[in-house]
Coordinates of C-alpha atoms in Angstrom, one line a residue:
Chain B
X1 CA 107.1 88.2 95.3
X2 CA 105.3 85.5 93.2
X3 CA 102.1 84.5 94.7
X4 CA 102.3 81.2 96.2
X5 CA 105.3 81.9 98.0
X6 CA 104.8 82.1 101.2
X7 CA 106.0 84.4 104.1
X8 CA 106.7 83.8 107.9
X9 CA 105.2 85.9 109.9
X10 CA 105.8 86.0 113.8
X11 CA 104.6 87.9 116.8
X12 CA 106.7 88.0 120.0
X13 CA 104.4 88.8 122.9
X14 CA 105.3 89.0 126.4
X15 CA 104.4 85.4 127.5
X16 CA 103.8 83.6 123.9
X17 CA 105.3 84.1 120.6
X18 CA 103.4 82.6 117.6
X19 CA 104.5 82.4 114.1
X20 CA 103.2 81.0 110.8
X21 CA 103.5 80.3 107.4
X22 CA 101.5 82.4 105.5
X23 CA 100.0 83.2 101.8
X24 CA 100.0 86.3 100.2
X25 CA 96.6 86.1 100.3
X26 CA 96.1 85.3 104.0
X27 CA 95.5 82.6 104.9
X28 CA 97.4 80.6 107.6
X29 CA 98.5 77.4 106.2
X30 CA 100.7 76.1 109.4
X31 CA 101.1 77.9 112.7
X32 CA 103.6 76.9 115.8
X33 CA 102.9 78.6 119.7
X34 CA 106.2 78.5 122.3
X35 CA 106.4 80.2 125.0
X36 CA 108.9 83.4 125.2
X37 CA 110.6 83.1 128.3
X38 CA 111.1 86.6 128.5
X39 CA 114.0 85.9 131.0
X40 CA 116.3 84.4 128.7
X41 CA 118.3 86.3 126.0
X42 CA 116.8 86.7 122.6
X43 CA 119.1 84.8 120.7
X44 CA 117.2 81.8 122.7
X45 CA 113.8 82.7 121.4
X46 CA 115.0 83.3 117.7
X47 CA 116.7 79.5 118.1
X48 CA 113.4 78.7 119.4
X49 CA 111.6 80.2 116.9
X50 CA 113.4 79.3 114.0
X51 CA 113.0 75.3 115.1
X52 CA 109.5 75.7 115.2
X53 CA 109.6 77.1 111.7
X54 CA 111.8 74.2 110.5
X55 CA 109.4 71.7 111.8
X56 CA 106.4 74.1 110.1
X57 CA 108.6 74.0 107.1
X58 CA 108.7 69.9 107.0
X59 CA 105.1 70.0 106.1
X60 CA 105.8 72.0 103.6
X61 CA 109.1 70.6 101.5
X62 CA 109.1 72.9 98.5
X63 CA 108.2 76.2 101.3
X64 CA 110.9 77.9 102.5
X65 CA 109.8 81.4 103.9
X66 CA 110.4 84.2 101.0
X67 CA 110.1 86.7 103.3
X68 CA 110.0 87.4 107.4
X69 CA 107.7 90.0 109.4
X70 CA 108.4 90.5 113.2
X71 CA 106.1 92.0 115.4
X72 CA 107.3 92.7 118.5
X73 CA 106.9 95.1 121.8
X74 CA 109.1 98.0 121.3
X75 CA 110.2 97.3 118.1
X76 CA 111.6 100.3 116.3
X77 CA 111.2 100.2 112.5
X78 CA 113.9 102.2 110.6
X79 CA 116.5 100.3 113.0
X80 CA 114.7 96.4 113.3
X81 CA 116.0 96.8 116.6
X82 CA 113.4 95.7 120.1
X83 CA 114.6 99.1 122.8
X84 CA 113.8 98.2 126.4
X85 CA 110.8 96.0 126.3
X86 CA 109.1 96.2 129.5
X87 CA 108.4 93.0 129.8
X88 CA 111.4 90.7 128.1
X89 CA 115.1 90.7 130.2
X90 CA 116.6 91.4 126.7
X91 CA 118.7 95.0 128.2
X92 CA 118.8 98.1 126.0
X93 CA 118.8 97.3 122.5
X94 CA 118.6 94.3 120.6
X95 CA 118.8 93.7 116.9
X96 CA 116.2 91.4 116.1
X97 CA 116.4 92.1 112.2
X98 CA 120.2 90.8 112.2
X99 CA 119.2 87.9 114.1
X100 CA 116.6 86.8 111.4
X101 CA 119.0 87.7 109.0
X102 CA 121.4 85.4 110.0
X103 CA 119.1 82.5 110.2
X104 CA 117.2 83.2 106.5
X105 CA 120.0 85.0 104.7
X106 CA 119.1 86.9 101.7
X107 CA 115.3 87.2 102.4
X108 CA 114.0 90.0 103.4
X109 CA 113.3 90.6 107.5
X110 CA 111.1 93.4 108.4
X111 CA 110.7 94.5 111.9
X112 CA 108.0 96.3 113.7
X113 CA 105.7 97.0 116.5
X114 CA 103.4 94.9 117.3
X115 CA 100.3 97.0 116.5
X116 CA 101.9 98.2 113.4
X117 CA 101.8 94.6 112.3
X118 CA 98.4 94.7 113.0
X119 CA 97.0 97.8 111.4
X120 CA 98.7 96.2 107.9
X121 CA 97.1 93.0 108.8
X122 CA 93.6 94.8 109.4
X123 CA 94.6 96.6 106.5
X124 CA 95.9 94.0 103.7
X125 CA 93.4 91.2 105.1
X126 CA 90.7 92.5 107.9
X127 CA 87.3 95.1 107.5
X128 CA 90.2 97.8 106.7
X129 CA 90.5 96.2 102.5
X130 CA 91.1 99.3 100.4
X131 CA 91.5 101.9 103.1
X132 CA 93.6 104.6 102.7
X133 CA 93.8 105.8 106.0
X134 CA 92.2 104.0 109.4
X135 CA 94.0 103.2 112.8
X136 CA 94.1 99.6 115.2
X137 CA 93.8 99.9 118.2
X138 CA 95.3 97.2 120.5
X139 CA 93.5 96.8 124.1
X140 CA 95.1 94.4 126.0
X141 CA 97.7 94.6 128.9
X142 CA 99.0 97.4 127.3
X143 CA 97.5 99.4 124.8
X144 CA 99.2 99.8 121.1
X145 CA 98.1 101.2 117.9
X146 CA 99.1 101.1 114.2
X147 CA 98.3 104.6 112.0
X148 CA 97.8 104.2 108.3
X149 CA 97.8 107.4 106.5
X150 CA 97.8 108.2 102.9
X151 CA 97.7 104.4 102.2
X152 CA 101.2 103.6 104.3
X153 CA 101.8 103.0 107.7
X154 CA 103.5 105.5 109.7
X155 CA 106.5 104.9 111.8
X156 CA 107.6 108.5 112.1
X157 CA 111.1 110.3 112.4
X158 CA 111.9 108.0 115.4
X159 CA 110.3 105.0 114.2
X160 CA 108.2 104.7 117.0
X161 CA 105.0 106.7 115.8
X162 CA 101.5 105.3 116.5
X163 CA 101.3 105.3 120.6
X164 CA 98.4 106.6 121.8
X165 CA 98.5 104.5 124.7
X166 CA 101.1 106.9 126.4
X167 CA 99.1 110.1 124.7
X168 CA 97.5 111.9 128.7
X169 CA 94.1 111.5 129.5
X170 CA 95.1 113.4 133.0
X171 CA 98.4 114.8 133.7
X172 CA 97.7 114.5 137.4
X173 CA 96.0 110.8 137.1
X174 CA 97.3 107.2 137.2
X175 CA 100.3 106.0 137.6
X176 CA 101.4 104.7 134.2
X177 CA 104.5 102.0 133.8
X178 CA 106.4 104.1 131.4
X179 CA 107.4 106.5 134.2
X180 CA 104.1 109.6 133.3
X181 CA 100.8 110.0 134.8
X182 CA 97.1 109.8 133.1
X183 CA 98.4 107.5 130.4
X184 CA 95.4 106.1 128.1
X185 CA 96.8 102.6 128.8
X186 CA 96.0 103.1 132.6
X187 CA 92.2 103.6 131.9
X188 CA 91.3 101.5 128.7
X189 CA 93.8 98.3 128.8
X190 CA 92.6 95.3 131.0
X191 CA 94.7 96.5 133.8
X192 CA 93.2 99.8 133.8
X193 CA 89.5 98.9 133.6
X194 CA 90.0 96.7 136.9
X195 CA 91.5 100.0 138.3
X196 CA 88.5 101.5 137.4
X197 CA 86.6 99.4 139.2
X198 CA 88.2 99.9 142.2
X199 CA 87.6 103.5 142.0
X200 CA 84.2 102.9 141.3
X201 CA 84.2 100.8 144.2
X202 CA 85.5 103.8 146.1
X203 CA 83.0 106.2 145.2
X204 CA 80.1 104.3 145.2
X205 CA 78.1 102.1 148.1
X206 CA 76.6 99.5 146.0
X207 CA 76.7 95.9 147.0
X208 CA 78.4 94.2 143.7
X209 CA 80.5 90.5 143.6
X210 CA 83.5 92.5 142.8
X211 CA 83.6 94.0 146.0
X212 CA 84.4 89.7 147.5
X213 CA 87.5 89.6 144.7
X214 CA 90.7 90.7 145.9
X215 CA 92.1 93.9 143.8
X216 CA 95.3 91.8 143.2
X217 CA 93.3 88.9 141.6
X218 CA 90.8 91.0 140.0
X219 CA 90.8 90.4 136.2
X220 CA 88.9 92.4 132.7
X221 CA 87.2 88.6 132.4
X222 CA 85.6 89.3 136.0
X223 CA 84.6 92.7 135.3
X224 CA 83.0 91.2 131.6
X225 CA 81.2 88.4 133.6
X226 CA 79.7 90.4 136.3
X227 CA 78.9 93.3 133.7
X228 CA 77.3 90.5 131.4
X229 CA 75.2 89.9 134.4
X230 CA 73.9 93.1 134.9
X231 CA 76.0 94.6 137.9
X232 CA 75.9 97.9 137.9
X233 CA 79.5 99.1 139.1
X234 CA 81.0 96.7 136.3
X235 CA 78.8 98.3 133.6
X236 CA 79.7 101.6 134.6
X237 CA 83.2 100.6 134.3
X238 CA 82.8 99.5 130.8
X239 CA 81.2 102.6 130.4
X240 CA 83.6 104.9 131.6
X241 CA 86.3 103.2 130.0
X242 CA 84.3 103.4 126.9
X243 CA 84.0 107.6 127.5
X244 CA 87.5 107.5 128.0
X245 CA 88.4 105.6 124.7
X246 CA 86.1 107.5 122.7
X247 CA 87.8 110.9 123.9
X248 CA 90.8 110.1 122.9
X249 CA 90.4 108.6 119.2
X250 CA 88.4 111.8 118.6
X251 CA 92.2 113.6 119.3
X252 CA 93.3 110.8 117.2
X253 CA 90.9 111.6 114.3
X254 CA 91.7 115.7 114.7
X255 CA 95.4 114.0 113.8
X256 CA 95.2 112.0 110.9
X257 CA 90.6 111.4 110.0
X258 CA 90.7 107.9 109.7
X259 CA 88.0 106.0 107.6
X260 CA 87.6 103.5 110.7
X261 CA 89.3 103.0 113.7
X262 CA 89.5 99.0 114.8
X263 CA 89.6 97.7 118.3
X264 CA 91.8 94.2 118.7
X265 CA 92.9 92.5 121.5
X266 CA 91.6 90.8 124.9
X267 CA 89.1 93.8 125.6
X268 CA 87.9 94.1 122.7
X269 CA 86.1 90.8 122.9
X270 CA 83.6 92.4 125.3
X271 CA 82.5 93.6 122.2
X272 CA 79.2 95.9 122.9
X273 CA 79.8 96.6 126.3
X274 CA 83.1 98.6 125.5
X275 CA 82.1 99.4 122.1
X276 CA 78.5 101.3 122.2
X277 CA 79.9 103.9 125.1
X278 CA 83.1 104.5 123.1
X279 CA 81.3 105.2 119.9
X280 CA 78.5 107.4 121.7
X281 CA 81.8 108.8 123.4
X282 CA 84.1 109.3 120.0
X283 CA 81.1 111.0 118.0
X284 CA 80.5 113.8 121.1
X285 CA 84.1 114.6 121.1
X286 CA 84.7 114.8 117.1
X287 CA 85.2 118.2 115.7
X288 CA 81.7 118.9 114.0
X289 CA 83.6 118.2 110.3
X290 CA 84.2 115.2 111.5
X291 CA 81.1 114.4 112.9
X292 CA 79.4 111.2 111.0
X293 CA 82.4 110.1 108.9
X294 CA 84.4 107.8 111.5
X295 CA 83.6 103.9 111.8
X296 CA 84.5 102.2 115.3
X297 CA 84.6 99.1 114.5
X298 CA 85.9 95.4 116.2
X299 CA 88.3 94.2 114.2
X300 CA 87.8 91.5 111.6
X301 CA 90.9 89.3 111.7
X302 CA 90.4 86.4 114.1
X303 CA 92.1 86.8 117.2
X304 CA 95.4 85.3 117.4
X305 CA 96.0 85.6 113.8
X306 CA 96.4 89.5 113.7
X307 CA 100.0 90.0 114.3
X308 CA 100.8 86.8 112.5
X309 CA 99.2 87.9 108.9
X310 CA 100.6 91.7 110.2
X311 CA 103.5 90.7 110.0
X312 CA 103.4 88.8 106.6
X313 CA 101.9 91.7 105.7
X314 CA 104.7 93.6 106.3
X315 CA 107.2 92.1 104.3
X316 CA 104.8 93.0 101.3
X317 CA 104.5 96.4 103.0
X318 CA 108.0 96.5 102.1
X319 CA 108.8 94.7 99.5
X320 CA 106.3 95.3 97.3
X321 CA 103.4 93.0 95.9
Chain I
X1 CA 106.6 122.7 85.6
X2 CA 109.6 124.2 84.6
X3 CA 112.2 126.6 87.1
X4 CA 110.8 129.9 86.3
X5 CA 107.6 129.4 86.0
X6 CA 105.1 131.7 88.4
X7 CA 102.9 130.2 90.7
X8 CA 100.2 132.4 92.0
X9 CA 99.9 131.4 96.2
X10 CA 96.8 133.0 97.7
X11 CA 96.0 133.1 101.3
X12 CA 92.5 134.1 102.6
X13 CA 91.8 134.9 106.0
X14 CA 89.0 136.1 108.0
X15 CA 89.8 139.7 107.2
X16 CA 92.7 140.0 105.1
X17 CA 93.8 138.1 101.7
X18 CA 97.1 138.0 100.6
X19 CA 98.0 136.7 97.0
X20 CA 101.7 137.0 95.6
X21 CA 103.5 135.5 92.5
X22 CA 106.3 133.2 93.6
X23 CA 109.2 131.0 91.9
X24 CA 109.4 127.6 92.4
X25 CA 112.1 128.4 94.1
X26 CA 110.1 130.1 96.8
X27 CA 110.8 134.3 96.1
X28 CA 108.2 136.3 96.2
X29 CA 108.5 138.5 93.2
X30 CA 105.2 140.7 93.9
X31 CA 102.6 140.8 96.6
X32 CA 99.0 142.5 96.7
X33 CA 96.6 142.5 99.7
X34 CA 92.9 143.2 99.9
X35 CA 90.4 143.4 102.4
X36 CA 88.2 140.2 102.5
X37 CA 85.1 141.5 103.1
X38 CA 83.7 138.3 104.6
X39 CA 80.6 139.6 104.7
X40 CA 80.2 139.1 100.9
X41 CA 79.6 136.3 99.0
X42 CA 83.2 134.3 97.7
X43 CA 82.4 135.8 93.8
X44 CA 83.0 139.0 94.6
X45 CA 86.5 138.2 97.0
X46 CA 87.5 135.7 94.0
X47 CA 87.2 138.3 91.4
X48 CA 88.6 141.3 93.9
X49 CA 91.5 138.5 94.1
X50 CA 92.0 138.3 90.1
X51 CA 92.0 141.8 89.7
X52 CA 94.6 142.1 92.0
X53 CA 96.4 139.5 90.3
X54 CA 96.3 140.9 86.9
X55 CA 97.5 144.3 88.0
X56 CA 100.7 142.0 89.7
X57 CA 101.1 140.1 86.3
X58 CA 101.2 143.7 84.5
X59 CA 104.6 144.3 85.9
X60 CA 105.7 140.4 84.7
X61 CA 104.3 140.6 81.0
X62 CA 105.5 137.2 80.1
X63 CA 104.8 135.4 83.4
X64 CA 101.2 134.5 83.9
X65 CA 100.7 132.0 86.6
X66 CA 100.8 128.0 86.0
X67 CA 99.4 127.2 88.8
X68 CA 97.3 128.5 91.4
X69 CA 97.2 127.4 95.2
X70 CA 94.9 128.6 97.8
X71 CA 95.0 128.3 101.2
X72 CA 91.7 128.9 103.2
X73 CA 89.7 128.5 106.6
X74 CA 87.9 125.8 106.7
X75 CA 89.4 124.2 103.1
X76 CA 88.3 120.5 102.5
X77 CA 91.7 119.3 100.0
X78 CA 89.9 116.5 98.4
X79 CA 86.6 118.5 97.6
X80 CA 88.2 122.1 96.6
X81 CA 85.5 123.7 98.6
X82 CA 85.2 125.7 102.0
X83 CA 82.6 124.5 104.3
X84 CA 81.1 126.3 107.2
X85 CA 83.6 128.7 107.6
X86 CA 83.1 130.5 110.9
X87 CA 84.2 134.0 109.9
X88 CA 83.0 134.4 106.2
X89 CA 79.3 134.8 105.6
X90 CA 79.8 132.2 102.6
X91 CA 77.1 129.6 104.2
X92 CA 77.2 125.9 103.5
X93 CA 79.6 125.2 100.9
X94 CA 81.6 127.3 98.4
X95 CA 84.0 125.1 95.3
X96 CA 86.3 127.7 95.6
X97 CA 88.6 125.1 93.4
X98 CA 85.9 125.9 90.3
X99 CA 85.7 129.6 91.0
X100 CA 89.2 130.0 90.4
X101 CA 89.6 127.5 87.5
X102 CA 87.0 129.4 86.0
X103 CA 89.7 132.2 86.0
X104 CA 92.9 130.2 85.1
X105 CA 91.4 127.5 82.5
X106 CA 93.7 124.6 82.1
X107 CA 95.7 125.5 84.7
X108 CA 96.0 123.3 88.2
X109 CA 94.2 124.5 91.1
X110 CA 94.5 123.5 94.6
X111 CA 92.6 124.4 97.5
X112 CA 93.7 123.5 101.3
X113 CA 93.4 124.5 104.7
X114 CA 95.6 127.6 105.4
X115 CA 97.6 125.9 108.3
X116 CA 98.1 122.9 105.7
X117 CA 99.6 125.3 103.1
X118 CA 101.9 126.6 106.0
X119 CA 103.2 123.1 106.6
X120 CA 103.8 122.6 103.1
X121 CA 105.6 126.2 102.7
X122 CA 107.9 125.2 105.8
X123 CA 109.2 122.3 104.3
X124 CA 109.6 123.5 100.9
X125 CA 111.5 126.4 102.1
X126 CA 111.3 127.2 105.8
X127 CA 113.4 125.0 109.0
X128 CA 111.4 122.1 107.8
X129 CA 113.7 121.7 104.6
X130 CA 114.7 117.7 103.8
X131 CA 112.3 116.9 106.6
X132 CA 110.0 113.8 105.9
X133 CA 107.8 114.2 109.7
X134 CA 106.9 117.5 110.9
X135 CA 104.4 119.4 112.2
X136 CA 103.2 123.1 112.2
X137 CA 101.1 125.0 114.7
X138 CA 99.3 128.4 113.8
X139 CA 98.7 130.2 116.9
X140 CA 96.5 133.2 116.5
X141 CA 92.9 133.9 116.8
X142 CA 92.6 130.3 116.1
X143 CA 95.0 126.8 116.7
X144 CA 95.0 125.6 113.4
X145 CA 97.8 122.6 112.1
X146 CA 99.5 120.9 109.3
X147 CA 100.8 117.3 109.8
X148 CA 103.1 116.0 107.2
X149 CA 104.3 112.6 107.6
X150 CA 106.2 110.1 105.2
X151 CA 107.2 113.1 103.4
X152 CA 103.3 113.7 102.6
X153 CA 100.9 116.3 103.6
X154 CA 98.2 113.8 105.9
X155 CA 95.2 115.2 104.5
X156 CA 92.6 111.7 105.5
X157 CA 89.9 110.5 104.9
X158 CA 87.2 113.3 105.5
X159 CA 90.1 115.8 103.2
X160 CA 90.2 117.7 107.1
X161 CA 93.1 115.7 108.7
X162 CA 95.1 118.0 111.2
X163 CA 93.0 119.9 113.6
X164 CA 94.7 120.2 116.4
X165 CA 93.6 123.0 118.0
X166 CA 90.2 121.2 118.2
X167 CA 91.7 118.2 120.5
X168 CA 90.3 117.9 124.2
X169 CA 92.3 119.4 126.9
X170 CA 89.7 118.8 129.7
X171 CA 86.2 117.9 128.5
X172 CA 84.8 119.9 130.8
X173 CA 86.9 122.6 130.4
X174 CA 86.0 125.9 128.6
X175 CA 83.5 126.8 126.0
X176 CA 84.6 126.8 122.1
X177 CA 83.4 128.3 118.8
X178 CA 82.8 124.8 117.8
X179 CA 80.2 124.1 119.7
X180 CA 82.5 121.6 122.0
X181 CA 84.5 122.2 125.6
X182 CA 87.7 122.4 126.6
X183 CA 89.4 122.6 123.1
X184 CA 93.3 123.4 122.9
X185 CA 92.1 126.3 121.0
X186 CA 90.4 127.7 124.0
X187 CA 93.8 127.6 125.7
X188 CA 96.7 128.6 123.7
X189 CA 95.2 131.1 121.0
X190 CA 95.4 135.0 121.4
X191 CA 92.0 134.6 123.0
X192 CA 92.9 131.8 124.5
X193 CA 95.8 133.4 126.7
X194 CA 93.4 136.4 127.0
X195 CA 91.0 134.1 129.3
X196 CA 93.9 132.1 131.3
X197 CA 94.8 136.2 132.4
X198 CA 91.4 136.5 133.6
X199 CA 91.0 133.0 135.3
X200 CA 94.3 133.9 136.3
X201 CA 93.0 137.4 137.8
X202 CA 89.6 135.6 139.7
X203 CA 92.6 133.2 141.1
X204 CA 95.2 135.2 142.5
X205 CA 95.3 138.5 144.9
X206 CA 98.3 140.3 143.1
X207 CA 98.0 143.5 141.3
X208 CA 98.9 143.9 137.9
X209 CA 98.3 146.4 135.1
X210 CA 95.9 144.0 133.7
X211 CA 93.4 144.3 136.2
X212 CA 92.9 148.0 134.9
X213 CA 92.4 146.4 131.1
X214 CA 88.4 145.4 130.4
X215 CA 88.0 142.5 129.5
X216 CA 86.2 142.9 126.2
X217 CA 89.3 145.2 125.5
X218 CA 92.1 142.9 126.6
X219 CA 94.9 141.3 123.8
X220 CA 97.6 139.0 123.8
X221 CA 99.7 141.8 122.9
X222 CA 99.0 143.3 125.8
X223 CA 99.4 140.4 127.8
X224 CA 102.8 140.3 126.2
X225 CA 103.7 143.8 126.9
X226 CA 103.3 143.1 130.5
X227 CA 105.1 139.7 130.6
X228 CA 108.1 141.8 129.1
X229 CA 107.8 144.4 131.8
X230 CA 107.9 141.1 134.2
X231 CA 104.3 141.6 135.4
X232 CA 104.1 137.6 137.4
X233 CA 100.3 137.2 136.3
X234 CA 101.4 137.8 132.3
X235 CA 104.2 135.7 133.0
X236 CA 102.1 132.9 135.0
X237 CA 99.6 133.0 131.5
X238 CA 102.9 132.3 129.0
X239 CA 104.2 129.6 131.5
X240 CA 100.6 128.0 131.7
X241 CA 99.8 128.6 128.2
X242 CA 103.2 126.5 126.9
X243 CA 102.5 123.9 129.5
X244 CA 99.0 123.2 127.9
X245 CA 101.2 122.9 124.7
X246 CA 103.6 121.3 124.8
X247 CA 101.1 118.6 126.7
X248 CA 99.1 118.1 123.9
X249 CA 102.1 118.4 121.2
X250 CA 103.5 115.2 123.1
X251 CA 99.9 113.5 122.1
X252 CA 100.7 114.9 118.8
X253 CA 104.2 113.2 118.6
X254 CA 103.0 109.8 120.0
X255 CA 100.5 110.2 116.9
X256 CA 102.9 111.0 114.1
X257 CA 106.5 111.3 115.6
X258 CA 107.6 114.3 114.0
X259 CA 111.8 115.3 113.6
X260 CA 110.6 118.9 114.1
X261 CA 107.3 120.5 115.6
X262 CA 107.6 124.5 114.3
X263 CA 105.4 127.3 115.7
X264 CA 104.0 130.3 113.6
X265 CA 101.4 133.1 113.8
X266 CA 100.6 135.7 116.4
X267 CA 101.2 134.4 119.3
X268 CA 104.3 132.3 118.0
X269 CA 106.1 136.0 118.1
X270 CA 105.9 135.8 121.9
X271 CA 109.4 133.7 121.6
X272 CA 111.0 132.5 124.5
X273 CA 108.1 133.5 126.2
X274 CA 105.8 130.8 125.4
X275 CA 108.4 128.3 123.9
X276 CA 110.4 127.7 126.8
X277 CA 107.6 126.4 129.0
X278 CA 106.3 124.5 125.7
X279 CA 109.6 122.5 125.7
X280 CA 109.8 122.2 129.3
X281 CA 106.1 120.3 128.8
X282 CA 106.0 118.8 125.8
X283 CA 109.6 117.0 126.7
X284 CA 108.0 115.7 129.9
X285 CA 105.0 114.9 128.7
X286 CA 106.4 112.5 126.0
X287 CA 106.9 109.0 125.9
X288 CA 109.8 108.2 127.1
X289 CA 111.0 106.8 123.7
X290 CA 110.5 110.4 121.7
X291 CA 112.5 112.2 124.5
X292 CA 115.3 113.8 122.9
X293 CA 114.1 113.1 119.4
X294 CA 111.9 116.2 118.4
X295 CA 112.7 119.5 118.0
X296 CA 110.1 122.4 119.4
X297 CA 111.0 125.6 116.8
X298 CA 109.6 128.9 115.5
X299 CA 108.9 129.1 111.6
X300 CA 111.5 130.0 109.3
X301 CA 109.2 131.5 107.1
X302 CA 108.8 135.7 107.8
X303 CA 105.8 136.4 109.0
X304 CA 102.9 136.9 106.4
X305 CA 105.0 135.1 103.7
X306 CA 104.2 131.4 105.0
X307 CA 100.5 130.9 103.7
X308 CA 101.6 132.2 100.3
X309 CA 104.5 130.6 100.1
X310 CA 102.7 127.6 101.4
X311 CA 99.8 127.8 98.9
X312 CA 102.7 127.7 96.0
X313 CA 104.1 124.5 97.4
X314 CA 100.5 123.3 97.3
X315 CA 100.9 123.3 93.7
X316 CA 103.9 121.9 93.4
X317 CA 103.4 119.0 95.6
X318 CA 100.3 118.1 93.7
X319 CA 102.1 118.5 90.2
X320 CA 105.5 117.3 90.8
X321 CA 108.6 119.3 90.1

């Protein structure tokens, strides 16, 4: 694939789908955004993405996408399918790669998990440049992860490798949307942070403005604002979230021993409130041979660009530069 | 490396060191065993290994080893060093690769962690033939692990990847030799099984012959014999060991998604006593997309051969066939 050829990177989220025309060097020349409308079938979304892309390309008449990379929830890297997505009414299994290949005949189409795409984006265009071993953790409504080891994205025998959000923190712990209990996602996602606030409100007696927000309306942003204002419960919630995240990242290091772990997603925007306790806990729980060797960092890719760039990087990683 | 060329596989253990002349097809033509004598320096051991090898080669006059693979505790795959081995009085860091290169000039010498060697052995010559993603867990005095993903041994940025024995089961749990608390090794190793027996003896009131053995003398073999005779405490100890092992292996699957996980080492010899509860727990704790896709098996390599074969496979994996 020659330099100057544009790639189409697509990020399908539960609420919003974004896409962009990306140079192989990682510059997003044009971008679009549409509502995912998760109650409609997959064809409908693909159709609307393609209309949007046609409009983008109209501004770049000689630049048709040379390849298409798609990051999507519950995507199977081997099969190019999206399987039982919890937030999309697409049913059991949708062959997303085939749907895009119909629209872009003869072009490479690669579909992967959105967090895998983010990991490739970080390695190609972010803080992970030059690294052969890294992990990206996406902290949002859920917790996703993409693992790069020996220079390559790990997809595993199933095509679903890298689901650290569903490793177990406490086998008798919080109920998870996946049907298990005590998954990491129930503690260190945005809703997990709010659950920790509720648990602290139950345990403690101190006054805090967080007691005046109905639990159904409490958001991670409320907790962030309270913590920024010095609220002890909000700060304790971030500290506990960081402690659990660090503990499980130490487990992740004992698997693939990365050079760095990058945090991205809405909750990562809390910065030091989360990063400092997470770093302390990571170091504490690391097996001694790994201590002082792993950096826990915020992603260097601007919020919103990660998945588009990653999906584009996915095409490059599959086709070679 | 041509077929018919012999490889030297060496397995350095805390008590015994074994070595063998291995064909590239995985046949051990001749083998030797010496005491490690852990209180003496590394040079002394290397000297004695080389004397032993000279004797072995005397029976195969035209067959000098074409390459040397060494599996050793706390070995760093990148540096070829053994660093702070807990059971060997070798001090901080010994350049084991260099010591062997002096004795075998011009031959490839590769040093890795003993569990990594076992994983390569399983992939080359055991039940993992043809698999691109697998994990080998060694259950003995400690718990080691070797991870193969995308067809390659994972060594990580540090050279120490794959230390699942020191992932955390319970952050406030049992004290571990590594200085941390609640490491997997403190529950699912041979001594871990005995610790679980003591904990059960504290909790329960039933009579069992295990109450008549002083804790300092209790061995995993005692527990095995009692369990085989139907002793409920011994059986409960194996069930609990399997439950914890399965839970943490489910975490491992969420990282690299292997096709199979192989158990080896002394405790694996307990067979179904451990395997059945471990399989049940693995399946229970697996994130749903992985269910029914991962096999938990006993190693197909005869006990005692694994590390020699693995160390030989290590040379092949480094030099190409």
